[in-house]
Amino acid sequence: MITQLNKILESAKNEIQKAGSIHELQQLKSRFLGKKSEIMNFMKKLGNLPREERPAFGKAVNEIKMKISQILDDRDQKIQDQLYEKSKSAESIDFTMPGRKREKGSLHPITKVWQELEDIFISMGFEIAEGPDIEDEFHNFDALNTPPDHPARNLSDTFYIEDDVLLRTQTSTVQIRIMYQHKPPIKIISPGSCYRNESDASHSPMFHQVEALVVDEGINFADLRDVLNVFVKKMFGEKIESRFRPHFFPFTEPSAEIDIICLKCLGKGCNLCKGSGWLELGGAGMVDPNVFDMLGIDSEKYTGYAFGLGIDRIAMLKYRIPDMRLLFENDIRFLKQF
Ligand code: DAH
């Protein structure tokens, strides 16, 4: 009987080693260890044996069963390992395949100008300040000396979220926040997004401005003129002159609009400057004493200047971008050129 059992073990070993799949292994398992297997038949014969032989026989059958079980497990592990290796090599890189091209990113023209202008103003001793895009009427209008009946406050121009809550229409709001929080001397710029209900080739509902505010004793119009002159030359080149044109802003007195000489024709007159020889860059002026008074800054002691420039406008002029909307369409063919 023992030799018969060993024979079964031998044939199980042979068959199991040959099995190539988990499915085959399962079949072999039921063939060698299942209810109708030879081993099970042996077990059934156990009852016919003399009592004293039964324990030794039972033990021998169990040992063979355990050995077959172990062989099955080993083979199962081997097949699993082979499958894993196979799937790993299927996933690995095929060096003969053509590569997948990665588009290289570049800085957006607005980001470039933004960073450049920050560098220029920092080099002149300005600090960077920030304010929220969502504002109230006080910071966006009232404190900037803009009366309730001013046309800029119309629903048709300004995006209101609720009564008294709006998307700021200008970065001048940051002037108010800074003067509220800090005593002079103040010397800040504040670049950021602004929102107005308008859209055409030179206006976008979301656009960017940089605000500047300098407040101290003895600050005058010549200081304003000087800082803008230096900025324009650093941003656009030594040859580029700037000029002030008298204008009106509610929060500055006197006020001016800032022009630079046309970058394309250098003042002769062309299609870019519409024949005038000049391009508009933003607004500026001396802080209106009313604004100081509203914020509790002594307007007898302190004077200040402020200006606001369009960042998108600077980018358009610098890179000769004819339509502002191009800046925000995010067409990769356009952005690739910068
Ligand atoms: N906030 C003005 C605008 O959006 C621009 C401006 C003009 C800002 C004069 C200033 C300033 O600080 O003094 O049109």
mmCIF file of C-alpha atoms and ligand atoms in Angstrom:
data_model
loop_
_atom_site.group_PDB
_atom_site.id
_atom_site.type_symbol
_atom_site.label_atom_id
_atom_site.label_comp_id
_atom_site.label_asym_id
_atom_site.label_seq_id
_atom_site.Cartn_x
_atom_site.Cartn_y
_atom_site.Cartn_z
ATOM 1 C CA MET A 1 0.000 0.000 0.000
ATOM 2 C CA ILE A 2 2.788 2.362 0.872
ATOM 3 C CA THR A 3 4.357 1.781 -2.523
ATOM 4 C CA GLN A 4 1.021 2.542 -4.147
ATOM 5 C CA LEU A 5 0.815 5.769 -2.207
ATOM 6 C CA ASN A 6 4.332 6.678 -3.312
ATOM 7 C CA LYS A 7 3.356 6.018 -6.894
ATOM 8 C CA ILE A 8 0.458 8.438 -6.548
ATOM 9 C CA LEU A 9 2.846 11.010 -5.101
ATOM 10 C CA GLU A 10 5.266 10.520 -8.028
ATOM 11 C CA SER A 11 2.600 10.890 -10.658
ATOM 12 C CA ALA A 12 1.130 13.939 -8.869
ATOM 13 C CA LYS A 13 4.598 15.526 -8.838
ATOM 14 C CA ASN A 14 5.034 14.915 -12.569
ATOM 15 C CA GLU A 15 1.649 16.189 -13.590
ATOM 16 C CA ILE A 16 1.742 19.250 -11.371
ATOM 17 C CA GLN A 17 5.180 20.304 -12.641
ATOM 18 C CA LYS A 18 3.777 20.239 -16.166
ATOM 19 C CA ALA A 19 0.747 22.410 -15.342
ATOM 20 C CA GLY A 20 0.980 25.750 -17.140
ATOM 21 C CA SER A 21 -2.049 27.578 -15.817
ATOM 22 C CA ILE A 22 -4.032 28.130 -12.633
ATOM 23 C CA HIS A 23 -6.966 26.424 -14.301
ATOM 24 C CA GLU A 24 -4.941 23.255 -14.971
ATOM 25 C CA LEU A 25 -3.753 23.321 -11.385
ATOM 26 C CA GLN A 26 -7.314 23.416 -10.119
ATOM 27 C CA GLN A 27 -8.150 20.360 -12.204
ATOM 28 C CA LEU A 28 -5.108 18.525 -10.852
ATOM 29 C CA LYS A 29 -6.053 19.462 -7.331
ATOM 30 C CA SER A 30 -9.442 17.809 -7.620
ATOM 31 C CA ARG A 31 -7.886 14.840 -9.423
ATOM 32 C CA PHE A 32 -5.310 14.171 -6.697
ATOM 33 C CA LEU A 33 -7.033 15.413 -3.581
ATOM 34 C CA GLY A 34 -10.734 15.598 -4.483
ATOM 35 C CA LYS A 35 -13.519 13.348 -3.213
ATOM 36 C CA LYS A 36 -13.080 10.872 -6.053
ATOM 37 C CA SER A 37 -9.292 10.839 -5.959
ATOM 38 C CA GLU A 38 -7.226 7.698 -5.385
ATOM 39 C CA ILE A 39 -6.105 8.974 -2.034
ATOM 40 C CA MET A 40 -9.681 9.366 -0.910
ATOM 41 C CA ASN A 41 -10.333 5.783 -1.993
ATOM 42 C CA PHE A 42 -7.475 4.709 0.212
ATOM 43 C CA MET A 43 -8.985 6.552 3.129
ATOM 44 C CA LYS A 44 -12.228 4.723 2.600
ATOM 45 C CA LYS A 45 -10.363 1.430 2.888
ATOM 46 C CA LEU A 46 -9.073 2.449 6.287
ATOM 47 C CA GLY A 47 -12.085 0.875 7.953
ATOM 48 C CA ASN A 48 -11.277 -2.568 6.534
ATOM 49 C CA LEU A 49 -7.812 -2.680 8.060
ATOM 50 C CA PRO A 50 -6.993 -4.353 11.371
ATOM 51 C CA ARG A 51 -7.203 -1.865 14.218
ATOM 52 C CA GLU A 52 -3.506 -1.799 14.997
ATOM 53 C CA GLU A 53 -2.546 -0.954 11.413
ATOM 54 C CA ARG A 54 -4.986 1.904 11.075
ATOM 55 C CA PRO A 55 -2.979 4.741 12.785
ATOM 56 C CA ALA A 56 0.199 4.131 10.793
ATOM 57 C CA PHE A 57 -1.744 3.876 7.544
ATOM 58 C CA GLY A 58 -3.798 7.009 8.277
ATOM 59 C CA LYS A 59 -0.633 8.894 9.054
ATOM 60 C CA ALA A 60 1.005 7.778 5.797
ATOM 61 C CA VAL A 61 -2.017 8.846 3.726
ATOM 62 C CA ASN A 62 -2.133 12.228 5.447
ATOM 63 C CA GLU A 63 1.548 12.824 4.816
ATOM 64 C CA ILE A 64 1.113 12.099 1.118
ATOM 65 C CA LYS A 65 -1.901 14.440 1.004
ATOM 66 C CA MET A 66 0.101 17.212 2.639
ATOM 67 C CA LYS A 67 3.028 16.685 0.271
ATOM 68 C CA ILE A 68 0.744 16.888 -2.783
ATOM 69 C CA SER A 69 -0.867 19.979 -1.319
ATOM 70 C CA GLN A 70 2.540 21.596 -0.872
ATOM 71 C CA ILE A 71 3.550 20.747 -4.443
ATOM 72 C CA LEU A 72 0.317 22.293 -5.697
ATOM 73 C CA ASP A 73 0.951 25.473 -3.677
ATOM 74 C CA ASP A 74 4.523 25.774 -4.924
ATOM 75 C CA ARG A 75 3.437 25.394 -8.507
ATOM 76 C CA ASP A 76 0.643 27.915 -7.988
ATOM 77 C CA GLN A 77 3.137 30.468 -6.669
ATOM 78 C CA LYS A 78 5.448 29.831 -9.603
ATOM 79 C CA ILE A 79 2.668 30.357 -12.143
ATOM 80 C CA GLN A 80 1.582 33.586 -10.389
ATOM 81 C CA ASP A 81 5.173 34.839 -10.483
ATOM 82 C CA GLN A 82 5.477 34.067 -14.159
ATOM 83 C CA LEU A 83 2.212 35.898 -14.890
ATOM 84 C CA TYR A 84 3.416 38.925 -12.947
ATOM 85 C CA GLU A 85 6.739 38.992 -14.785
ATOM 86 C CA LYS A 86 4.907 38.740 -18.082
ATOM 87 C CA SER A 87 2.537 41.622 -17.289
ATOM 88 C CA LYS A 88 5.467 43.722 -16.107
ATOM 89 C CA SER A 89 7.352 43.268 -19.323
ATOM 90 C CA ALA A 90 4.181 44.021 -21.325
ATOM 91 C CA GLU A 91 3.963 47.379 -19.548
ATOM 92 C CA SER A 92 7.583 48.269 -19.939
ATOM 93 C CA ILE A 93 8.844 50.805 -22.435
ATOM 94 C CA ASP A 94 9.076 49.880 -26.059
ATOM 95 C CA PHE A 95 12.052 51.878 -27.244
ATOM 96 C CA THR A 96 11.125 51.405 -30.865
ATOM 97 C CA MET A 97 7.872 53.368 -30.442
ATOM 98 C CA PRO A 98 7.855 57.039 -31.488
ATOM 99 C CA GLY A 99 7.975 59.344 -28.429
ATOM 100 C CA ARG A 100 5.035 61.349 -27.099
ATOM 101 C CA LYS A 101 5.782 65.045 -27.502
ATOM 102 C CA ARG A 102 5.526 67.291 -24.456
ATOM 103 C CA GLU A 103 4.565 70.885 -25.156
ATOM 104 C CA LYS A 104 6.934 73.270 -23.459
ATOM 105 C CA GLY A 105 5.215 75.967 -21.434
ATOM 106 C CA SER A 106 6.242 79.606 -21.269
ATOM 107 C CA LEU A 107 5.251 82.591 -19.189
ATOM 108 C CA HIS A 108 2.123 84.412 -20.270
ATOM 109 C CA PRO A 109 2.908 87.889 -21.675
ATOM 110 C CA ILE A 110 0.929 89.467 -18.827
ATOM 111 C CA THR A 111 2.923 87.513 -16.241
ATOM 112 C CA LYS A 112 6.147 88.615 -17.906
ATOM 113 C CA VAL A 113 5.192 92.281 -17.821
ATOM 114 C CA TRP A 114 3.846 91.901 -14.270
ATOM 115 C CA GLN A 115 7.142 90.451 -13.034
ATOM 116 C CA GLU A 116 9.174 93.025 -14.931
ATOM 117 C CA LEU A 117 7.252 95.979 -13.562
ATOM 118 C CA GLU A 118 7.466 94.631 -10.018
ATOM 119 C CA ASP A 119 11.245 94.415 -10.424
ATOM 120 C CA ILE A 120 11.424 97.983 -11.723
ATOM 121 C CA PHE A 121 9.358 99.460 -8.887
ATOM 122 C CA ILE A 122 11.091 97.365 -6.225
ATOM 123 C CA SER A 123 14.408 98.740 -7.521
ATOM 124 C CA MET A 124 13.001 102.222 -6.846
ATOM 125 C CA GLY A 125 12.130 101.344 -3.247
ATOM 126 C CA PHE A 126 8.432 100.408 -3.605
ATOM 127 C CA GLU A 127 6.833 97.587 -1.642
ATOM 128 C CA ILE A 128 4.147 95.264 -3.033
ATOM 129 C CA ALA A 129 0.675 95.498 -1.484
ATOM 130 C CA GLU A 130 -2.423 93.432 -2.113
ATOM 131 C CA GLY A 131 -6.170 93.877 -1.797
ATOM 132 C CA PRO A 132 -9.223 91.705 -2.464
ATOM 133 C CA ASP A 133 -10.921 91.409 -5.866
ATOM 134 C CA ILE A 134 -14.335 91.443 -4.185
ATOM 135 C CA GLU A 135 -14.864 94.845 -2.652
ATOM 136 C CA ASP A 136 -17.496 97.135 -1.182
ATOM 137 C CA GLU A 137 -18.676 100.515 -2.447
ATOM 138 C CA PHE A 138 -16.742 102.318 0.268
ATOM 139 C CA HIS A 139 -13.306 101.140 -0.923
ATOM 140 C CA ASN A 140 -14.118 101.169 -4.614
ATOM 141 C CA PHE A 141 -15.981 104.497 -4.766
ATOM 142 C CA ASP A 142 -16.851 106.492 -1.621
ATOM 143 C CA ALA A 143 -13.394 106.629 -0.080
ATOM 144 C CA LEU A 144 -12.014 107.441 -3.527
ATOM 145 C CA ASN A 145 -14.122 110.596 -3.523
ATOM 146 C CA THR A 146 -16.499 109.178 -6.157
ATOM 147 C CA PRO A 147 -20.007 110.470 -5.369
ATOM 148 C CA PRO A 148 -23.092 108.200 -5.477
ATOM 149 C CA ASP A 149 -24.317 109.768 -8.718
ATOM 150 C CA HIS A 150 -21.014 109.171 -10.556
ATOM 151 C CA PRO A 151 -21.623 107.260 -13.830
ATOM 152 C CA ALA A 152 -18.897 104.671 -12.995
ATOM 153 C CA ARG A 153 -21.164 103.401 -10.205
ATOM 154 C CA ASN A 154 -23.850 102.353 -12.699
ATOM 155 C CA LEU A 155 -24.955 98.754 -12.830
ATOM 156 C CA SER A 156 -24.135 98.865 -16.530
ATOM 157 C CA ASP A 157 -20.438 99.500 -15.819
ATOM 158 C CA THR A 158 -19.749 97.693 -12.565
ATOM 159 C CA PHE A 159 -20.340 94.030 -11.703
ATOM 160 C CA TYR A 160 -22.349 94.020 -8.477
ATOM 161 C CA ILE A 161 -22.624 90.753 -6.548
ATOM 162 C CA GLU A 162 -25.116 92.203 -4.046
ATOM 163 C CA ASP A 163 -25.985 95.702 -2.912
ATOM 164 C CA ASP A 164 -22.684 97.133 -1.741
ATOM 165 C CA VAL A 165 -20.645 94.069 -2.811
ATOM 166 C CA LEU A 166 -18.901 94.317 -6.163
ATOM 167 C CA LEU A 167 -15.910 93.213 -8.225
ATOM 168 C CA ARG A 168 -13.394 96.024 -7.934
ATOM 169 C CA THR A 169 -13.249 98.206 -11.029
ATOM 170 C CA GLN A 170 -9.784 99.553 -10.205
ATOM 171 C CA THR A 171 -6.776 98.697 -8.058
ATOM 172 C CA SER A 172 -7.101 102.172 -6.499
ATOM 173 C CA THR A 173 -9.075 100.371 -3.765
ATOM 174 C CA VAL A 174 -5.734 99.221 -2.350
ATOM 175 C CA GLN A 175 -4.720 102.875 -1.762
ATOM 176 C CA ILE A 176 -7.602 103.127 0.680
ATOM 177 C CA ARG A 177 -6.823 99.854 2.454
ATOM 178 C CA ILE A 178 -3.160 100.793 2.854
ATOM 179 C CA MET A 179 -3.829 104.347 4.089
ATOM 180 C CA TYR A 180 -6.364 102.932 6.522
ATOM 181 C CA GLN A 181 -3.855 100.495 7.991
ATOM 182 C CA HIS A 182 -0.536 102.372 7.795
ATOM 183 C CA LYS A 183 0.675 105.793 8.767
ATOM 184 C CA PRO A 184 2.873 107.629 6.207
ATOM 185 C CA PRO A 185 5.511 107.278 4.862
ATOM 186 C CA ILE A 186 3.859 104.934 2.341
ATOM 187 C CA LYS A 187 5.446 103.752 -0.890
ATOM 188 C CA ILE A 188 3.651 100.838 -2.489
ATOM 189 C CA ILE A 189 2.565 99.378 -5.784
ATOM 190 C CA SER A 190 -0.323 96.975 -6.058
ATOM 191 C CA PRO A 191 -0.742 94.890 -9.208
ATOM 192 C CA GLY A 192 -3.978 92.931 -9.573
ATOM 193 C CA SER A 193 -7.139 92.041 -11.465
ATOM 194 C CA CYS A 194 -10.016 94.457 -12.064
ATOM 195 C CA TYR A 195 -13.455 93.953 -13.576
ATOM 196 C CA ARG A 196 -15.723 96.106 -15.707
ATOM 197 C CA ASN A 197 -18.745 95.382 -17.811
ATOM 198 C CA GLU A 198 -17.136 96.001 -21.190
ATOM 199 C CA SER A 199 -15.619 93.929 -23.968
ATOM 200 C CA ASP A 200 -14.033 94.910 -27.274
ATOM 201 C CA ALA A 201 -10.603 94.900 -28.935
ATOM 202 C CA SER A 202 -9.143 97.156 -26.240
ATOM 203 C CA HIS A 203 -11.324 96.215 -23.237
ATOM 204 C CA SER A 204 -11.838 92.932 -21.439
ATOM 205 C CA PRO A 205 -14.340 92.316 -18.579
ATOM 206 C CA MET A 206 -11.359 91.142 -16.507
ATOM 207 C CA PHE A 207 -8.127 93.051 -16.871
ATOM 208 C CA HIS A 208 -5.073 94.014 -14.839
ATOM 209 C CA GLN A 209 -3.806 97.237 -13.362
ATOM 210 C CA VAL A 210 -0.893 98.265 -11.239
ATOM 211 C CA GLU A 211 -1.621 100.945 -8.703
ATOM 212 C CA ALA A 212 1.038 103.090 -7.058
ATOM 213 C CA LEU A 213 0.773 105.240 -3.953
ATOM 214 C CA VAL A 214 3.427 107.381 -2.330
ATOM 215 C CA VAL A 215 2.573 109.490 0.732
ATOM 216 C CA ASP A 216 5.011 111.453 2.861
ATOM 217 C CA GLU A 217 5.924 114.988 3.833
ATOM 218 C CA GLY A 218 6.954 117.104 0.855
ATOM 219 C CA ILE A 219 5.951 114.735 -1.957
ATOM 220 C CA ASN A 220 5.224 116.737 -5.106
ATOM 221 C CA PHE A 221 4.208 116.461 -8.718
ATOM 222 C CA ALA A 222 7.829 116.435 -9.904
ATOM 223 C CA ASP A 223 8.418 113.224 -7.895
ATOM 224 C CA LEU A 224 5.481 111.612 -9.689
ATOM 225 C CA ARG A 225 6.744 112.771 -13.061
ATOM 226 C CA ASP A 226 10.225 111.498 -12.298
ATOM 227 C CA VAL A 227 9.191 108.009 -11.138
ATOM 228 C CA LEU A 228 6.960 107.496 -14.173
ATOM 229 C CA ASN A 229 9.673 108.719 -16.492
ATOM 230 C CA VAL A 230 12.164 106.225 -15.063
ATOM 231 C CA PHE A 231 9.572 103.443 -15.214
ATOM 232 C CA VAL A 232 8.705 104.106 -18.867
ATOM 233 C CA LYS A 233 12.349 104.110 -19.938
ATOM 234 C CA LYS A 234 13.113 100.911 -18.052
ATOM 235 C CA MET A 235 10.025 99.152 -19.373
ATOM 236 C CA PHE A 236 10.021 100.351 -22.987
ATOM 237 C CA GLY A 237 13.564 101.605 -23.665
ATOM 238 C CA GLU A 238 15.682 104.753 -23.188
ATOM 239 C CA LYS A 239 14.307 106.423 -26.321
ATOM 240 C CA ILE A 240 10.715 106.330 -25.127
ATOM 241 C CA GLU A 241 9.500 109.688 -23.811
ATOM 242 C CA SER A 242 6.369 110.148 -21.721
ATOM 243 C CA ARG A 243 4.048 113.081 -21.209
ATOM 244 C CA PHE A 244 1.218 114.108 -18.898
ATOM 245 C CA ARG A 245 -2.090 115.291 -20.305
ATOM 246 C CA PRO A 246 -4.454 117.172 -17.946
ATOM 247 C CA HIS A 247 -7.400 115.003 -16.946
ATOM 248 C CA PHE A 248 -9.858 114.447 -14.123
ATOM 249 C CA PHE A 249 -10.015 111.676 -11.538
ATOM 250 C CA PRO A 250 -12.184 112.087 -8.424
ATOM 251 C CA PHE A 251 -9.421 111.000 -6.037
ATOM 252 C CA THR A 252 -6.499 113.068 -7.369
ATOM 253 C CA GLU A 253 -6.054 116.806 -7.800
ATOM 254 C CA PRO A 254 -4.470 117.795 -10.124
ATOM 255 C CA SER A 255 -4.884 114.692 -12.313
ATOM 256 C CA ALA A 256 -3.299 113.641 -15.563
ATOM 257 C CA GLU A 257 -3.315 110.909 -18.120
ATOM 258 C CA ILE A 258 0.051 109.391 -18.924
ATOM 259 C CA ASP A 259 1.063 108.921 -22.545
ATOM 260 C CA ILE A 260 4.215 107.434 -24.018
ATOM 261 C CA ILE A 261 5.567 108.217 -27.444
ATOM 262 C CA CYS A 262 4.341 105.716 -30.015
ATOM 263 C CA LEU A 263 6.540 102.622 -29.944
ATOM 264 C CA LYS A 264 5.979 101.980 -33.622
ATOM 265 C CA CYS A 265 6.500 105.395 -35.266
ATOM 266 C CA LEU A 266 8.298 107.191 -32.401
ATOM 267 C CA GLY A 267 5.923 110.143 -32.662
ATOM 268 C CA LYS A 268 5.490 110.552 -36.419
ATOM 269 C CA GLY A 269 1.930 109.204 -36.428
ATOM 270 C CA CYS A 270 0.876 105.731 -37.592
ATOM 271 C CA ASN A 271 -1.982 103.257 -37.372
ATOM 272 C CA LEU A 272 -0.968 102.075 -33.863
ATOM 273 C CA CYS A 273 -1.232 105.582 -32.359
ATOM 274 C CA LYS A 274 -4.049 106.565 -34.738
ATOM 275 C CA GLY A 275 -1.927 109.387 -36.132
ATOM 276 C CA SER A 276 -1.378 111.156 -32.784
ATOM 277 C CA GLY A 277 2.186 109.937 -32.169
ATOM 278 C CA TRP A 278 1.272 109.034 -28.551
ATOM 279 C CA LEU A 279 -0.101 105.978 -26.738
ATOM 280 C CA GLU A 280 -2.120 106.089 -23.509
ATOM 281 C CA LEU A 281 -0.783 104.173 -20.510
ATOM 282 C CA GLY A 282 -2.919 105.154 -17.493
ATOM 283 C CA GLY A 283 -3.903 107.839 -15.032
ATOM 284 C CA ALA A 284 -2.082 109.712 -12.273
ATOM 285 C CA GLY A 285 -2.269 112.655 -9.921
ATOM 286 C CA MET A 286 -1.696 114.120 -6.475
ATOM 287 C CA VAL A 287 -3.837 112.463 -3.809
ATOM 288 C CA ASP A 288 -6.901 114.675 -3.249
ATOM 289 C CA PRO A 289 -6.854 116.143 0.327
ATOM 290 C CA ASN A 290 -10.478 114.952 0.648
ATOM 291 C CA VAL A 291 -9.228 111.345 0.463
ATOM 292 C CA PHE A 292 -6.677 112.009 3.210
ATOM 293 C CA ASP A 293 -9.318 113.667 5.378
ATOM 294 C CA MET A 294 -11.707 110.728 4.988
ATOM 295 C CA LEU A 295 -8.975 108.366 6.195
ATOM 296 C CA GLY A 296 -7.749 110.560 9.032
ATOM 297 C CA ILE A 297 -4.393 111.448 7.458
ATOM 298 C CA ASP A 298 -3.321 115.028 8.158
ATOM 299 C CA SER A 299 -3.621 116.709 4.741
ATOM 300 C CA GLU A 300 -1.778 119.813 6.004
ATOM 301 C CA LYS A 301 1.268 117.727 6.858
ATOM 302 C CA TYR A 302 1.284 115.060 4.152
ATOM 303 C CA THR A 303 1.062 115.054 0.398
ATOM 304 C CA GLY A 304 1.129 112.129 -1.957
ATOM 305 C CA TYR A 305 0.869 110.945 -5.516
ATOM 306 C CA ALA A 306 -0.847 107.978 -7.057
ATOM 307 C CA PHE A 307 -1.101 106.384 -10.464
ATOM 308 C CA GLY A 308 -2.717 103.429 -12.140
ATOM 309 C CA LEU A 309 -1.387 101.729 -15.254
ATOM 310 C CA GLY A 310 -2.957 99.006 -17.396
ATOM 311 C CA ILE A 311 -0.747 95.894 -17.255
ATOM 312 C CA ASP A 312 -2.491 94.314 -20.249
ATOM 313 C CA ARG A 313 -2.099 97.603 -22.099
ATOM 314 C CA ILE A 314 1.657 97.611 -21.393
ATOM 315 C CA ALA A 315 1.886 93.994 -22.655
ATOM 316 C CA MET A 316 -0.094 94.877 -25.791
ATOM 317 C CA LEU A 317 2.140 97.839 -26.561
ATOM 318 C CA LYS A 318 5.371 96.050 -25.745
ATOM 319 C CA TYR A 319 4.555 92.957 -27.783
ATOM 320 C CA ARG A 320 2.396 94.721 -30.418
ATOM 321 C CA ILE A 321 -0.698 92.662 -29.630
ATOM 322 C CA PRO A 322 -3.530 94.197 -31.636
ATOM 323 C CA ASP A 323 -6.534 92.772 -29.736
ATOM 324 C CA MET A 324 -6.803 92.484 -25.953
ATOM 325 C CA ARG A 325 -9.014 89.414 -26.186
ATOM 326 C CA LEU A 326 -6.062 87.443 -27.574
ATOM 327 C CA LEU A 327 -4.479 87.682 -24.130
ATOM 328 C CA PHE A 328 -7.297 85.749 -22.515
ATOM 329 C CA GLU A 329 -8.258 83.172 -25.132
ATOM 330 C CA ASN A 330 -5.317 80.962 -24.145
ATOM 331 C CA ASP A 331 -4.759 79.809 -27.699
ATOM 332 C CA ILE A 332 -1.508 77.862 -27.501
ATOM 333 C CA ARG A 333 -0.452 79.074 -30.986
ATOM 334 C CA PHE A 334 -0.622 82.654 -29.728
ATOM 335 C CA LEU A 335 0.992 82.019 -26.344
ATOM 336 C CA LYS A 336 3.866 80.054 -27.895
ATOM 337 C CA GLN A 337 5.230 83.243 -29.432
ATOM 338 C CA PHE A 338 6.341 84.771 -26.129
HETATM 339 N N1 DAH B 1 -8.079 103.954 -11.190
HETATM 340 C C1 DAH B 1 -8.015 104.744 -12.409
HETATM 341 C C2 DAH B 1 -8.721 103.979 -13.513
HETATM 342 O O1 DAH B 1 -8.951 102.844 -13.396
HETATM 343 C C3 DAH B 1 -6.575 104.966 -12.788
HETATM 344 C C4 DAH B 1 -5.930 105.925 -11.865
HETATM 345 C C5 DAH B 1 -5.943 107.256 -12.133
HETATM 346 C C6 DAH B 1 -5.300 105.485 -10.726
HETATM 347 C C7 DAH B 1 -5.356 108.168 -11.301
HETATM 348 C C8 DAH B 1 -4.687 106.381 -9.880
HETATM 349 C C9 DAH B 1 -4.729 107.725 -10.189
HETATM 350 O O2 DAH B 1 -4.079 106.028 -8.775
HETATM 351 O O3 DAH B 1 -4.124 108.608 -9.349
HETATM 352 O O4 DAH B 1 -9.030 104.596 -14.499
#
